[in-house]
Amino acid sequence: MTKALKLSIKPEQGILEFLRFLLENGKVKGVFTLNKINKNGAVAYSLISNSDELNNAVPFFPIMPANAGKLLSRFTLKGGATEPVAAVVKPCELRAFIELVKREQGKLENILFISLTCGGVYPLSKAVYENVEKYLSEYWDVVKKGEISVDLRSACKGCTEFSPYNADITFDLLGNNDLDKNCIVFLNTKKGEEFAKGMNAKFLEKELDNKKLDKILDKRKIEKKKIFDELETKMNGMDGLIEIFGKCIGCHGCSKVCPICYCKLCGFDSSDFEYRSSNYEAEFRKRGGIRVPPRTLFYHLGRLDHISISCIGCGSCEDICPVDIPISVIFKKIGESVQKMFDYIPGKNIEEDIPLITFKEEEFAEVEQ
Amino acid sequence: MSESVGISENKGAVISINSSLEDSVKDLLKKSMEKGIFDAVLIPMKVPAGDSFVYVLIKDKSLLNNAFPIPPIMSVQGAKAISSVTRLGKGNLKIAAVMRPCEIRATVELTKLNQTNLENITLISMDCPGVMPISDFISEPDKAMKLFDNAIKTWDDKIMRPVCQMCDKSSMVASDLHIGTLGSKKDTFFVISNSQNGKDMLDNLGIKLKEDIDTWRAKVKDNNEEKMKKRKKTHMDLKTQIGSLDNLIDMFSQCINCHNCMRVCPICYCRLCYFDSDKVKQKSEDYLQMAKSKGSIRFLPDTTLFQIGRMMHMSLSCVSCGSCEDACPMSIPVAQIFSMIADETQEIFDYVAGRSQEEPLPLKTYNEDELHEVEDAHD
């Protein structure tokens, strides 16, 4: 049995009341959450110190303008948080932050992690070309039923890690049919219990409804298989990869928004990877023409090589791609295969080392010569 | 900036079109390779999947059969392509580069910034109808191709990038050789040389420059004036939209700091942008302090600062190509804004980005007697 809160209001209000409680009672000095930033409904993560500013906060808004895990890494890169801060993040964003902490790109201390059982986010284009506000009632209706919204990021549609790991506090939203009137908030850790003490709500002991979550998991698994199978038809060896990545313009936006890609200067942007005229002249001994700038596909294969072990499948890469390459599906699919080989779920267990830095003498005998 | 730039020759050549303009241009290139005038040609080709066009450095002239001198989109800015070939020094190959006028102007700027070496390169431009926004093309390539082909026939720019629609430098500016389609008689095009390099190429091909090019010159002038009118109006409208700091912040409020604009920009060549460096990374207590003093801060902060900073660094060399706007995931009219600022900053120094290789970069030129109007009054 876990300690929990029951708030007798809908979750979008409930979270605001909880954050207000934390700020006004001095339990935290800052709240890190999504904020409305203009009249067109655009949202951005903000660090809020004054509880009045919470009036514009929309913590559960179904848009991810940047992966919060990457932002929390920036917040704690030059030293951990010196005062308590509550961060409202989606499960994949929290997993991303854990993976970054393992890489010494962030620190966990003084952050109260508040997450939710997640119904996914819409692609950024929905915020650009339409008004996401118009979709909110439909979105919450689908979350209530534990189903999958049709317009979500493909990464979200097939997401099987919608229940957060490592959150101190979890708003259990998915599949609750009284979601417009109540929300159940699990206090997973002692820290979560401490921070929630004094909150004006009904305190109870509850168990996470695994049957309900399993039903939702099944739906997500079916959707994931559909999405992966569709990609499989295009993954036709080298030719298939060239077809998929041919229109890549080398903007490297995918790397820039990826939480796991933290390198200050990517190898592919460094002088190590620069061609000089002699390289081109050497290539011409083998073939009649070469695309310039070169190494379009190599960049993606290299990035897969480096990050697939920790890809948490948030889908930020696909949103940013100016030419609509299904990058997140490719990276998620290959990422999961790689992770399966090591029985590793990125971001699940802070104690578990990244397989890349773990040496076992007895493994993968099947790939040895 | 509407004065004719770079037109130095009085006569040109008139070439007959056999099957298509593109084929005739490719024939010239093929002949040049056969005669050893060039060893390689840098020119766009269609990707295997057919949904984009990319620059290819072609050594085997038979590949020219599949080249597209005037593709409907600009996937990678040509100046970036050519810089990736010669940034570390000229090679042994003599290369002809067939690019859009703004790509050539960006190449000229990059040369002045020591990011490109043009010693063995011949730059070939053409009268440019513009390019389509890449997202318009990617969604339905075949349909888009048809639209573009029609647009070239009528020189109708409605489907092109917004900055293409107001481009008054879409003809010959800084190339060695120019393909002039405006004002030419039916089924012909002009070939105009703009430098000794260009003249030498034509001499070696046995093409004499003895035809009148006044009709081309007149049509280019008309086109530039029409575009200039549109440019002035659009810039004026934009100015009222972003005139105040609040409005500027509002315009960029949707910016998610992905920095796509910076990375596709040909002029932004820094390997590690200042805005990605350690200089902008602060401690958590500093961020918390900022949040306390303002009530809340956007995280990460400095969205507008990045835009203004980038403007400050590259505005004097901005060629208004529009690659930034194509790459913006939030549809911010960043090219229109940057091109407006660039026109004004360049005008202060009577400078036009990419107009001439000889013209030094204003940022590197010191004049003791200038800009008195911005000095402090002494009394």
XYZ file of C-alpha atoms in Angstrom:
748
model
C 0.000 0.000 0.000
C 1.243 3.456 -0.896
C 0.336 6.733 0.725
C -1.775 8.844 -1.583
C -3.846 12.018 -1.772
C -7.313 12.408 -3.156
C -7.985 15.883 -4.567
C -11.650 16.567 -5.229
C -11.075 18.602 -8.350
C -9.944 17.826 -11.856
C -6.208 17.166 -12.169
C -5.366 20.332 -14.155
C -6.619 22.294 -11.136
C -5.343 19.811 -8.601
C -1.734 20.093 -9.719
C -1.913 23.894 -9.581
C -3.286 23.800 -6.052
C -0.556 21.402 -5.033
C 2.185 23.551 -6.572
C 0.723 26.661 -4.968
C 0.720 24.861 -1.627
C 4.385 23.905 -2.048
C 5.473 27.437 -3.019
C 3.365 29.421 -0.577
C 4.376 27.258 2.363
C 8.031 27.654 1.476
C 8.435 23.910 0.952
C 10.022 24.670 -2.426
C 11.723 27.842 -3.650
C 10.880 27.216 -7.253
C 8.511 25.257 -9.463
C 9.657 23.955 -12.838
C 6.678 23.420 -15.102
C 4.922 24.304 -18.368
C 3.679 27.865 -18.663
C 1.538 29.628 -21.244
C 3.736 32.234 -22.858
C 1.583 34.082 -25.349
C -2.019 34.544 -26.304
C -1.767 31.925 -29.028
C -1.522 29.141 -26.483
C 2.194 28.515 -26.964
C 3.804 26.898 -23.929
C 7.323 26.808 -22.570
C 8.936 25.392 -19.460
C 9.439 28.001 -16.766
C 11.089 28.274 -13.381
C 8.472 29.899 -11.189
C 9.335 31.552 -7.898
C 6.266 33.677 -7.223
C 3.049 31.701 -6.768
C 1.075 34.409 -8.604
C 2.872 33.350 -11.755
C 1.245 29.929 -11.401
C -1.905 31.460 -12.885
C -0.469 30.854 -16.337
C 0.917 27.414 -15.541
C -0.425 24.414 -17.460
C 1.622 21.530 -16.002
C -0.198 18.722 -17.825
C -0.504 20.468 -21.194
C -0.101 17.905 -23.997
C 2.789 19.651 -25.729
C 6.528 19.105 -25.139
C 8.353 22.230 -26.390
C 11.637 20.803 -25.112
C 12.511 17.636 -23.225
C 12.368 18.655 -19.553
C 15.072 16.118 -18.718
C 17.466 18.054 -20.913
C 16.400 21.293 -19.254
C 16.845 19.876 -15.747
C 20.317 18.786 -16.810
C 21.090 22.387 -17.760
C 19.636 23.555 -14.463
C 21.920 21.262 -12.440
C 24.940 20.995 -14.753
C 27.016 23.564 -12.893
C 26.108 22.119 -9.497
C 23.000 20.582 -7.987
C 19.960 22.628 -7.000
C 20.874 24.609 -3.897
C 17.273 25.002 -2.782
C 14.291 22.658 -3.129
C 12.577 22.859 -6.501
C 9.487 20.927 -7.588
C 9.638 19.730 -11.197
C 6.538 18.547 -13.050
C 7.747 16.299 -15.837
C 6.437 13.554 -18.114
C 7.676 9.987 -17.467
C 10.042 9.985 -20.483
C 11.480 13.343 -19.470
C 12.229 11.967 -16.018
C 13.866 8.888 -17.557
C 15.954 11.168 -19.750
C 17.136 13.094 -16.704
C 18.101 9.862 -14.919
C 20.137 8.792 -17.966
C 21.826 12.208 -17.982
C 22.583 11.967 -14.245
C 24.278 8.630 -14.957
C 26.441 10.513 -17.471
C 27.292 13.197 -14.873
C 25.249 15.776 -16.774
C 22.909 16.560 -13.892
C 22.305 16.148 -10.176
C 19.260 14.780 -8.406
C 19.462 16.533 -5.062
C 16.851 19.035 -3.962
C 14.478 18.257 -6.787
C 11.019 16.972 -5.992
C 9.948 14.944 -9.037
C 6.244 15.167 -9.795
C 5.050 13.083 -12.712
C 1.886 11.477 -14.083
C 0.572 8.372 -15.808
C 0.901 9.867 -19.224
C -1.552 10.209 -22.106
C 1.130 11.502 -24.447
C 1.693 14.806 -26.252
C 0.736 16.252 -29.601
C 3.404 17.081 -32.194
C 4.670 20.668 -32.007
C 3.063 21.339 -35.384
C -0.323 21.168 -33.696
C 0.664 24.147 -31.549
C 1.963 25.959 -34.637
C -0.850 25.417 -37.111
C -3.805 24.901 -34.810
C -4.956 25.875 -31.356
C -4.255 23.019 -28.958
C -6.809 24.482 -26.529
C -9.554 23.301 -28.899
C -8.354 19.720 -28.479
C -8.065 19.687 -24.703
C -11.512 18.344 -23.823
C -11.116 15.587 -26.413
C -7.625 14.847 -25.082
C -8.757 14.486 -21.483
C -11.702 12.401 -22.545
C -9.333 9.933 -24.197
C -7.025 9.941 -21.158
C -10.040 9.197 -18.968
C -10.871 6.166 -21.092
C -7.252 5.006 -21.159
C -7.283 5.057 -24.950
C -4.878 6.558 -27.463
C -5.471 9.982 -29.071
C -5.150 9.770 -32.845
C -3.052 12.889 -33.339
C -0.301 12.164 -30.798
C 3.414 11.923 -31.576
C 4.040 8.432 -32.908
C 6.470 7.944 -30.008
C 3.584 8.531 -27.573
C 1.057 6.370 -29.374
C 3.255 3.313 -28.904
C 4.706 4.264 -25.521
C 4.764 1.421 -23.015
C 6.603 3.355 -20.239
C 3.691 5.696 -19.455
C 3.943 5.017 -15.742
C 6.811 6.990 -14.264
C 9.801 5.449 -12.528
C 11.625 7.487 -9.867
C 8.888 10.055 -9.331
C 8.409 11.194 -5.743
C 4.799 12.016 -6.556
C 2.626 10.590 -9.334
C -0.688 11.996 -10.504
C -2.515 8.880 -11.676
C -4.556 10.151 -14.613
C -4.803 7.373 -17.165
C -7.966 5.344 -17.264
C -9.733 7.017 -14.336
C -13.366 7.531 -15.220
C -13.992 10.232 -12.599
C -11.100 12.318 -13.885
C -13.219 15.465 -14.266
C -13.971 15.502 -10.548
C -11.109 13.758 -8.756
C -7.500 12.927 -8.986
C -5.464 10.421 -7.058
C -1.923 11.478 -6.263
C 0.512 8.759 -5.184
C 3.252 9.710 -2.716
C 5.799 7.130 -3.822
C 8.705 8.117 -1.601
C 9.316 9.375 1.905
C 10.361 12.649 0.298
C 7.042 12.857 -1.530
C 5.176 12.226 1.736
C 7.198 14.909 3.541
C 6.515 17.578 0.929
C 2.804 16.728 0.768
C 2.298 16.939 4.530
C -0.165 19.715 5.359
C -1.821 19.741 1.934
C -5.550 20.312 2.095
C -6.655 16.941 0.745
C -7.833 13.539 1.829
C -4.888 11.335 2.737
C -5.315 7.639 2.136
C -3.533 4.410 1.466
C -3.975 3.041 -2.003
C -2.543 0.539 -4.385
C -1.789 1.344 -8.016
C -4.472 -0.322 -10.114
C -2.224 -2.657 -12.089
C -5.128 -4.320 -13.896
C -6.192 -0.970 -15.292
C -2.637 -0.112 -16.288
C -2.113 -3.526 -17.889
C -5.156 -2.991 -20.116
C -3.720 0.311 -21.231
C -0.316 -1.310 -21.726
C -1.849 -3.886 -24.043
C -3.395 -1.165 -26.195
C -0.075 0.677 -26.381
C 1.788 -2.536 -27.292
C -0.574 -3.136 -30.211
C -0.092 0.416 -31.433
C 3.691 0.168 -31.066
C 3.780 -3.032 -33.085
C 1.731 -1.372 -35.813
C 4.089 1.585 -35.984
C 7.228 -0.561 -35.906
C 5.891 -2.983 -38.522
C 5.131 -0.088 -40.856
C 8.693 1.150 -40.516
C 10.037 -2.368 -41.058
C 8.628 -2.365 -44.594
C 10.895 0.573 -45.415
C 14.004 -0.693 -43.628
C 15.398 -2.464 -46.626
C 19.097 -2.645 -45.926
C 21.390 0.164 -47.096
C 19.078 1.091 -49.971
C 16.192 1.454 -47.556
C 18.217 3.677 -45.241
C 19.288 5.877 -48.154
C 15.656 6.242 -49.187
C 14.570 7.171 -45.680
C 17.441 9.550 -44.917
C 18.028 10.888 -48.444
C 16.141 14.088 -47.790
C 18.013 14.810 -44.563
C 19.458 18.332 -44.782
C 22.067 17.788 -42.095
C 20.647 20.436 -39.770
C 21.385 18.150 -36.760
C 18.256 19.459 -35.076
C 17.478 15.909 -33.958
C 20.720 15.799 -32.006
C 20.268 19.293 -30.616
C 16.862 18.536 -29.054
C 17.697 14.965 -27.993
C 18.155 14.789 -24.221
C 20.741 12.006 -24.500
C 22.889 13.883 -27.035
C 24.711 16.086 -24.557
C 28.086 16.500 -26.257
C 29.100 20.129 -26.424
C 30.657 19.587 -29.820
C 29.361 16.602 -31.716
C 32.013 14.513 -33.402
C 30.272 14.987 -36.709
C 30.625 18.755 -36.365
C 34.257 18.554 -35.338
C 37.324 18.923 -37.513
C 37.898 15.166 -37.176
C 35.036 14.556 -39.551
C 35.762 17.286 -42.036
C 36.573 16.340 -45.581
C 39.302 18.126 -47.449
C 39.704 18.236 -51.218
C 42.034 15.245 -51.118
C 39.250 13.166 -49.523
C 36.918 13.993 -52.380
C 39.621 13.269 -54.907
C 40.208 9.896 -53.241
C 36.472 9.113 -53.325
C 36.461 9.809 -57.050
C 38.739 6.835 -57.565
C 35.843 4.689 -56.328
C 32.776 6.464 -57.672
C 31.642 9.070 -60.144
C 30.017 11.520 -57.761
C 29.652 12.318 -54.094
C 26.953 14.166 -52.220
C 28.133 17.312 -50.459
C 28.229 18.013 -47.615
C 29.071 14.323 -47.136
C 28.201 11.762 -44.462
C 24.454 12.393 -44.295
C 23.567 8.798 -43.424
C 26.742 8.212 -41.442
C 25.724 10.928 -39.014
C 22.481 9.095 -38.197
C 24.177 5.731 -37.881
C 26.780 7.290 -35.621
C 24.154 8.895 -33.455
C 22.269 5.586 -33.249
C 25.496 3.949 -32.196
C 26.063 6.467 -29.432
C 22.622 6.951 -27.965
C 20.431 3.961 -28.788
C 21.261 2.337 -25.433
C 19.603 5.275 -23.681
C 16.924 6.393 -26.147
C 13.858 7.005 -24.023
C 11.602 7.412 -27.041
C 10.250 10.895 -26.313
C 9.918 11.787 -29.988
C 11.445 15.276 -29.763
C 13.702 14.443 -32.713
C 10.831 13.783 -35.045
C 9.039 16.997 -34.113
C 12.080 19.094 -34.964
C 12.933 17.487 -38.316
C 12.286 20.047 -41.097
C 11.765 17.279 -43.660
C 9.538 14.870 -41.727
C 11.876 11.905 -41.475
C 10.371 9.384 -38.985
C 13.486 9.583 -36.824
C 11.843 8.857 -33.500
C 10.316 5.626 -34.770
C 13.670 4.469 -36.149
C 15.613 5.390 -33.026
C 12.940 4.008 -30.701
C 12.735 0.724 -32.593
C 16.475 0.205 -32.793
C 16.947 1.615 -29.297
C 14.582 -0.915 -27.826
C 16.302 -3.796 -29.650
C 19.677 -2.699 -28.295
C 18.312 -2.168 -24.808
C 16.684 -5.613 -24.888
C 20.048 -7.218 -25.610
C 21.302 -5.868 -22.290
C 17.998 -6.248 -20.471
C 18.201 -2.488 -19.838
C 15.399 0.019 -19.506
C 16.892 3.506 -19.718
C 15.974 5.767 -16.837
C 14.356 3.064 -14.747
C 17.000 2.401 -12.127
C 19.460 5.088 -11.079
C 21.746 2.437 -9.567
C 22.017 0.520 -12.835
C 25.089 1.500 -14.846
C 24.756 2.221 -18.537
C 25.662 -1.062 -20.299
C 28.230 0.784 -22.445
C 30.475 1.197 -19.397
C 29.929 -2.261 -17.984
C 32.289 -5.056 -18.867
C 31.295 -8.678 -18.510
C 33.736 -11.292 -19.637
C 30.973 -13.814 -20.292
C 28.506 -12.352 -22.755
C 27.635 -12.184 -26.441
C 29.564 -15.330 -27.215
C 27.264 -15.615 -30.229
C 28.862 -12.652 -31.961
C 32.419 -13.716 -31.377
C 34.388 -15.219 -34.197
C 20.096 48.134 -52.765
C 18.235 47.920 -56.040
C 21.059 49.181 -58.232
C 22.216 46.692 -60.782
C 25.213 44.924 -59.478
C 27.898 42.973 -61.177
C 26.905 43.461 -64.801
C 30.124 44.322 -66.510
C 29.860 42.891 -70.029
C 27.833 44.574 -72.772
C 27.463 41.540 -74.962
C 26.560 37.969 -74.348
C 25.841 34.791 -76.265
C 22.487 33.402 -77.315
C 22.113 29.631 -77.043
C 19.290 27.662 -78.649
C 17.297 25.284 -76.499
C 16.958 21.838 -78.083
C 14.872 19.805 -75.655
C 14.772 21.866 -72.465
C 16.643 24.694 -70.765
C 18.033 22.269 -68.177
C 19.281 19.874 -70.851
C 20.963 22.693 -72.757
C 22.722 23.894 -69.605
C 23.836 20.336 -68.871
C 25.150 20.028 -72.433
C 27.348 23.065 -71.879
C 28.648 21.517 -68.674
C 29.269 18.170 -70.350
C 31.176 19.833 -73.180
C 33.232 21.747 -70.642
C 34.194 18.535 -68.888
C 35.013 16.849 -72.187
C 37.326 19.733 -73.083
C 38.982 19.590 -69.691
C 37.797 23.069 -68.702
C 36.402 21.474 -65.533
C 37.228 18.214 -63.770
C 34.021 18.167 -61.738
C 30.663 19.891 -61.480
C 28.807 20.757 -58.277
C 25.120 20.634 -59.152
C 21.870 19.413 -57.593
C 20.559 15.917 -58.208
C 17.377 14.150 -57.165
C 17.737 11.743 -54.233
C 16.953 8.037 -54.858
C 13.578 8.295 -53.085
C 12.623 11.214 -55.346
C 11.521 13.429 -52.471
C 14.371 15.896 -52.407
C 17.280 17.439 -54.307
C 20.809 17.623 -52.945
C 24.180 18.915 -54.145
C 26.440 16.313 -55.710
C 30.055 16.819 -56.764
C 30.073 14.994 -60.092
C 33.279 13.605 -61.604
C 31.704 11.180 -64.062
C 30.031 13.393 -66.652
C 27.402 10.770 -67.473
C 25.887 11.529 -64.061
C 25.109 15.005 -65.407
C 22.250 13.401 -67.328
C 20.424 13.089 -63.992
C 21.340 16.539 -62.681
C 18.848 19.325 -61.961
C 20.387 22.781 -62.465
C 17.279 24.566 -61.148
C 15.570 22.343 -58.544
C 12.319 23.449 -56.898
C 13.812 23.506 -53.385
C 16.966 24.444 -51.537
C 17.663 21.564 -49.183
C 21.166 22.551 -48.101
C 22.352 26.090 -48.857
C 24.805 25.761 -51.721
C 27.378 27.905 -49.964
C 27.567 25.283 -47.219
C 28.035 22.578 -49.845
C 30.868 24.383 -51.567
C 32.469 25.308 -48.257
C 32.557 21.644 -47.269
C 34.663 20.990 -50.384
C 37.188 23.810 -50.124
C 37.182 25.133 -46.555
C 40.494 23.460 -45.868
C 42.074 24.735 -49.062
C 41.691 24.490 -52.789
C 42.007 21.095 -54.373
C 43.544 19.948 -57.593
C 40.197 19.682 -59.302
C 38.747 22.504 -61.355
C 35.115 22.700 -60.341
C 32.078 24.403 -61.882
C 29.442 25.150 -59.260
C 25.879 25.695 -60.520
C 23.928 27.446 -57.768
C 21.180 29.957 -57.032
C 22.263 33.622 -56.953
C 21.844 33.844 -53.160
C 23.928 30.695 -52.696
C 26.658 32.321 -54.761
C 26.429 35.520 -52.737
C 26.706 33.495 -49.531
C 29.727 31.738 -51.039
C 31.357 35.112 -51.654
C 30.739 36.095 -48.032
C 32.135 32.776 -46.775
C 35.227 33.335 -48.894
C 35.791 36.653 -47.156
C 35.273 34.833 -43.834
C 37.962 32.286 -44.806
C 35.478 29.423 -44.906
C 35.709 28.794 -48.646
C 38.512 28.901 -51.187
C 37.381 29.852 -54.674
C 40.650 29.444 -56.515
C 39.714 26.499 -58.695
C 35.988 27.192 -58.724
C 33.860 28.725 -61.468
C 30.541 30.001 -60.148
C 27.575 29.671 -62.506
C 24.242 31.315 -61.705
C 20.909 31.628 -63.482
C 17.883 33.916 -63.335
C 16.168 32.501 -60.294
C 12.373 32.116 -59.964
C 12.792 31.307 -56.269
C 12.500 28.042 -54.387
C 9.496 26.468 -52.688
C 9.445 26.056 -48.918
C 10.823 22.583 -48.359
C 7.811 21.400 -46.328
C 5.509 22.271 -49.260
C 7.582 20.064 -51.511
C 8.227 17.103 -49.194
C 4.530 16.441 -48.531
C 3.674 15.906 -52.229
C 6.804 15.924 -54.403
C 5.146 15.156 -57.746
C 2.411 17.742 -57.362
C 4.948 20.302 -56.144
C 7.234 19.656 -59.115
C 4.370 20.406 -61.518
C 3.542 23.629 -59.683
C 7.182 24.686 -59.865
C 7.498 23.903 -63.573
C 4.457 26.088 -64.260
C 5.832 28.848 -62.045
C 9.085 28.984 -64.033
C 7.156 29.447 -67.274
C 5.204 32.438 -65.985
C 7.749 33.681 -63.397
C 4.908 33.543 -60.877
C 6.419 33.472 -57.404
C 3.345 32.840 -55.228
C 4.452 29.298 -54.329
C 7.989 30.338 -53.416
C 9.577 31.124 -50.031
C 8.337 34.494 -48.694
C 11.840 35.991 -49.003
C 12.104 34.731 -52.599
C 8.919 36.633 -53.366
C 10.650 39.873 -52.416
C 14.150 39.111 -53.701
C 15.644 41.909 -55.810
C 18.929 40.060 -56.320
C 17.613 37.008 -58.128
C 19.705 37.568 -61.222
C 23.442 37.927 -61.854
C 25.408 39.354 -58.963
C 28.722 37.719 -58.136
C 29.030 34.685 -60.375
C 31.609 34.075 -63.104
C 29.003 33.038 -65.627
C 25.278 33.606 -65.804
C 22.408 31.843 -67.590
C 19.892 34.556 -68.496
C 16.370 33.372 -69.214
C 14.562 36.653 -68.604
C 13.960 38.672 -71.775
C 15.342 35.984 -74.087
C 13.601 35.013 -77.315
C 11.509 31.844 -77.309
C 13.554 28.646 -77.038
C 16.769 30.495 -76.382
C 18.706 31.717 -73.378
C 21.543 34.157 -72.831
C 24.965 33.232 -71.569
C 26.658 36.197 -69.935
C 30.128 36.397 -68.500
C 30.827 38.416 -65.383
C 34.534 37.824 -64.879
C 37.708 36.837 -66.671
C 37.144 33.310 -65.391
C 33.737 33.213 -67.038
C 35.063 34.708 -70.252
C 37.850 32.135 -70.377
C 35.353 29.310 -70.012
C 33.316 30.601 -72.946
C 36.442 31.165 -75.046
C 37.476 27.558 -74.434
C 34.020 26.404 -75.481
C 34.237 28.477 -78.646
C 31.270 30.609 -77.603
C 31.568 34.173 -78.815
C 30.094 37.080 -76.861
C 28.644 39.191 -79.615
C 24.880 39.299 -78.983
C 22.967 42.197 -77.536
C 21.739 41.513 -73.984
C 19.683 44.687 -73.538
C 16.374 42.800 -73.447
C 17.719 40.679 -70.603
C 19.068 43.692 -68.781
C 15.716 45.497 -69.119
C 13.661 42.522 -67.935
C 15.976 41.988 -64.949
C 15.656 45.675 -64.041
C 11.850 45.467 -64.209
C 11.802 42.310 -62.146
C 14.126 43.767 -59.516
C 12.067 46.951 -59.231
C 8.848 45.005 -58.795
C 10.437 42.797 -56.176
C 11.919 45.832 -54.421
C 8.454 47.361 -54.081
C 7.208 44.162 -52.445
C 10.306 44.049 -50.254
C 9.848 47.582 -48.971
C 6.172 46.989 -48.183
C 6.757 43.684 -46.412
C 9.598 45.162 -44.390
C 7.491 48.140 -43.385
C 4.676 45.852 -42.226
C 7.147 43.711 -40.304
C 8.667 46.769 -38.670
C 5.349 47.804 -37.166
C 4.850 44.204 -35.975
C 8.167 43.981 -34.150
C 8.834 47.683 -33.583
C 8.977 47.555 -29.806
C 10.927 45.202 -27.554
C 7.669 43.738 -26.264
C 6.527 43.016 -29.792
C 9.883 41.515 -30.688
C 9.724 39.240 -27.648
C 6.186 38.278 -28.580
C 7.216 37.465 -32.163
C 9.914 35.113 -30.902
C 7.918 33.767 -27.957
C 7.166 30.541 -29.799
C 10.858 29.943 -30.421
C 11.918 26.682 -28.751
C 15.652 27.384 -29.019
C 16.287 24.442 -31.301
C 18.839 26.595 -33.191
C 17.864 25.025 -36.527
C 17.954 28.515 -38.078
C 21.539 28.984 -37.010
C 22.663 25.583 -38.199
C 21.210 25.810 -41.706
C 22.420 29.403 -42.154
C 25.409 29.525 -44.522
C 26.885 32.526 -42.729
C 26.716 30.923 -39.274
C 29.873 28.880 -39.639
C 31.073 28.788 -36.032
C 31.826 25.241 -35.014
C 30.618 25.962 -31.503
C 28.108 28.764 -31.315
C 28.503 31.185 -28.451
C 24.953 30.344 -27.441
C 25.875 26.658 -27.077
C 29.068 27.347 -25.200
C 29.863 27.286 -21.513
C 29.440 31.061 -21.386
C 25.666 30.748 -21.326
C 25.537 27.881 -18.856
C 24.844 29.076 -15.326
C 24.540 27.571 -11.864
C 21.161 26.587 -10.462
C 21.340 29.307 -7.816
C 21.803 31.913 -10.550
C 18.713 30.658 -12.365
C 16.788 30.583 -9.086
C 17.925 34.122 -8.334
C 16.674 35.263 -11.747
C 13.364 33.530 -11.074
C 13.095 35.241 -7.702
C 13.783 38.698 -9.077
C 11.266 38.365 -11.905
C 8.688 36.063 -10.311
C 9.366 33.475 -12.977
C 11.728 32.937 -15.882
C 11.381 30.933 -18.991
C 13.653 27.918 -18.906
C 15.977 28.078 -20.676
C 16.033 31.878 -20.663
C 17.459 34.227 -23.306
C 15.316 33.156 -26.274
C 15.176 36.654 -27.739
C 18.817 37.247 -26.838
C 19.824 34.351 -29.072
C 17.925 35.861 -31.995
C 19.365 39.338 -31.463
C 22.839 37.924 -30.903
C 22.703 35.942 -34.111
C 21.441 38.991 -35.948
C 24.330 40.999 -34.590
C 26.879 38.437 -35.681
C 25.684 37.635 -39.186
C 23.433 40.481 -40.330
C 26.156 42.216 -42.336
C 26.592 39.058 -44.416
C 22.971 37.900 -44.578
C 21.964 37.154 -48.179
C 18.234 36.664 -47.493
C 18.192 33.121 -48.811
C 15.444 32.012 -46.417
C 16.971 28.701 -45.345
C 16.393 29.668 -41.707
C 12.658 30.087 -42.152
C 12.360 26.720 -43.940
C 14.032 25.011 -40.995
C 12.039 26.698 -38.213
C 9.685 24.146 -36.628
C 7.525 26.916 -35.141
C 6.924 28.793 -38.427
C 8.416 32.037 -37.148
C 9.037 34.381 -40.136
C 12.694 34.531 -39.141
C 14.061 35.014 -42.697
C 11.748 37.929 -43.313
C 12.815 39.545 -40.053
C 16.526 38.894 -40.529
C 16.437 40.082 -44.154
C 14.789 43.311 -43.061
C 17.438 43.955 -40.409
C 20.187 42.923 -42.838
C 19.066 45.458 -45.440
C 19.258 48.204 -42.831
C 22.570 47.204 -41.249
C 24.234 46.695 -44.631
C 22.929 50.039 -45.830
C 24.697 51.820 -42.969
C 27.993 50.683 -44.490
C 26.863 50.964 -48.104
C 27.530 47.235 -48.279
C 25.680 44.477 -50.088
C 26.465 40.978 -48.863
C 27.962 38.880 -51.631
C 28.120 41.668 -54.185
C 31.840 41.511 -54.675
C 34.773 39.445 -53.519
C 36.927 42.559 -53.453
C 34.669 44.499 -51.119
C 35.985 43.992 -47.561
C 33.683 42.984 -44.709
C 32.514 46.115 -42.859
C 33.184 44.404 -39.508
C 36.879 44.148 -40.396
C 37.222 47.630 -41.839
C 38.213 50.584 -39.709
C 37.433 54.097 -40.830
C 38.319 56.790 -38.368
C 35.836 59.217 -39.860
C 32.446 57.534 -39.867
C 29.139 57.111 -38.032
C 29.472 60.379 -36.177
C 25.717 60.374 -35.789
C 25.908 57.623 -33.189
C 28.708 59.184 -31.165
C 28.017 60.773 -27.807
C 27.734 64.540 -27.769
C 30.678 66.076 -25.889
C 28.950 69.105 -24.439
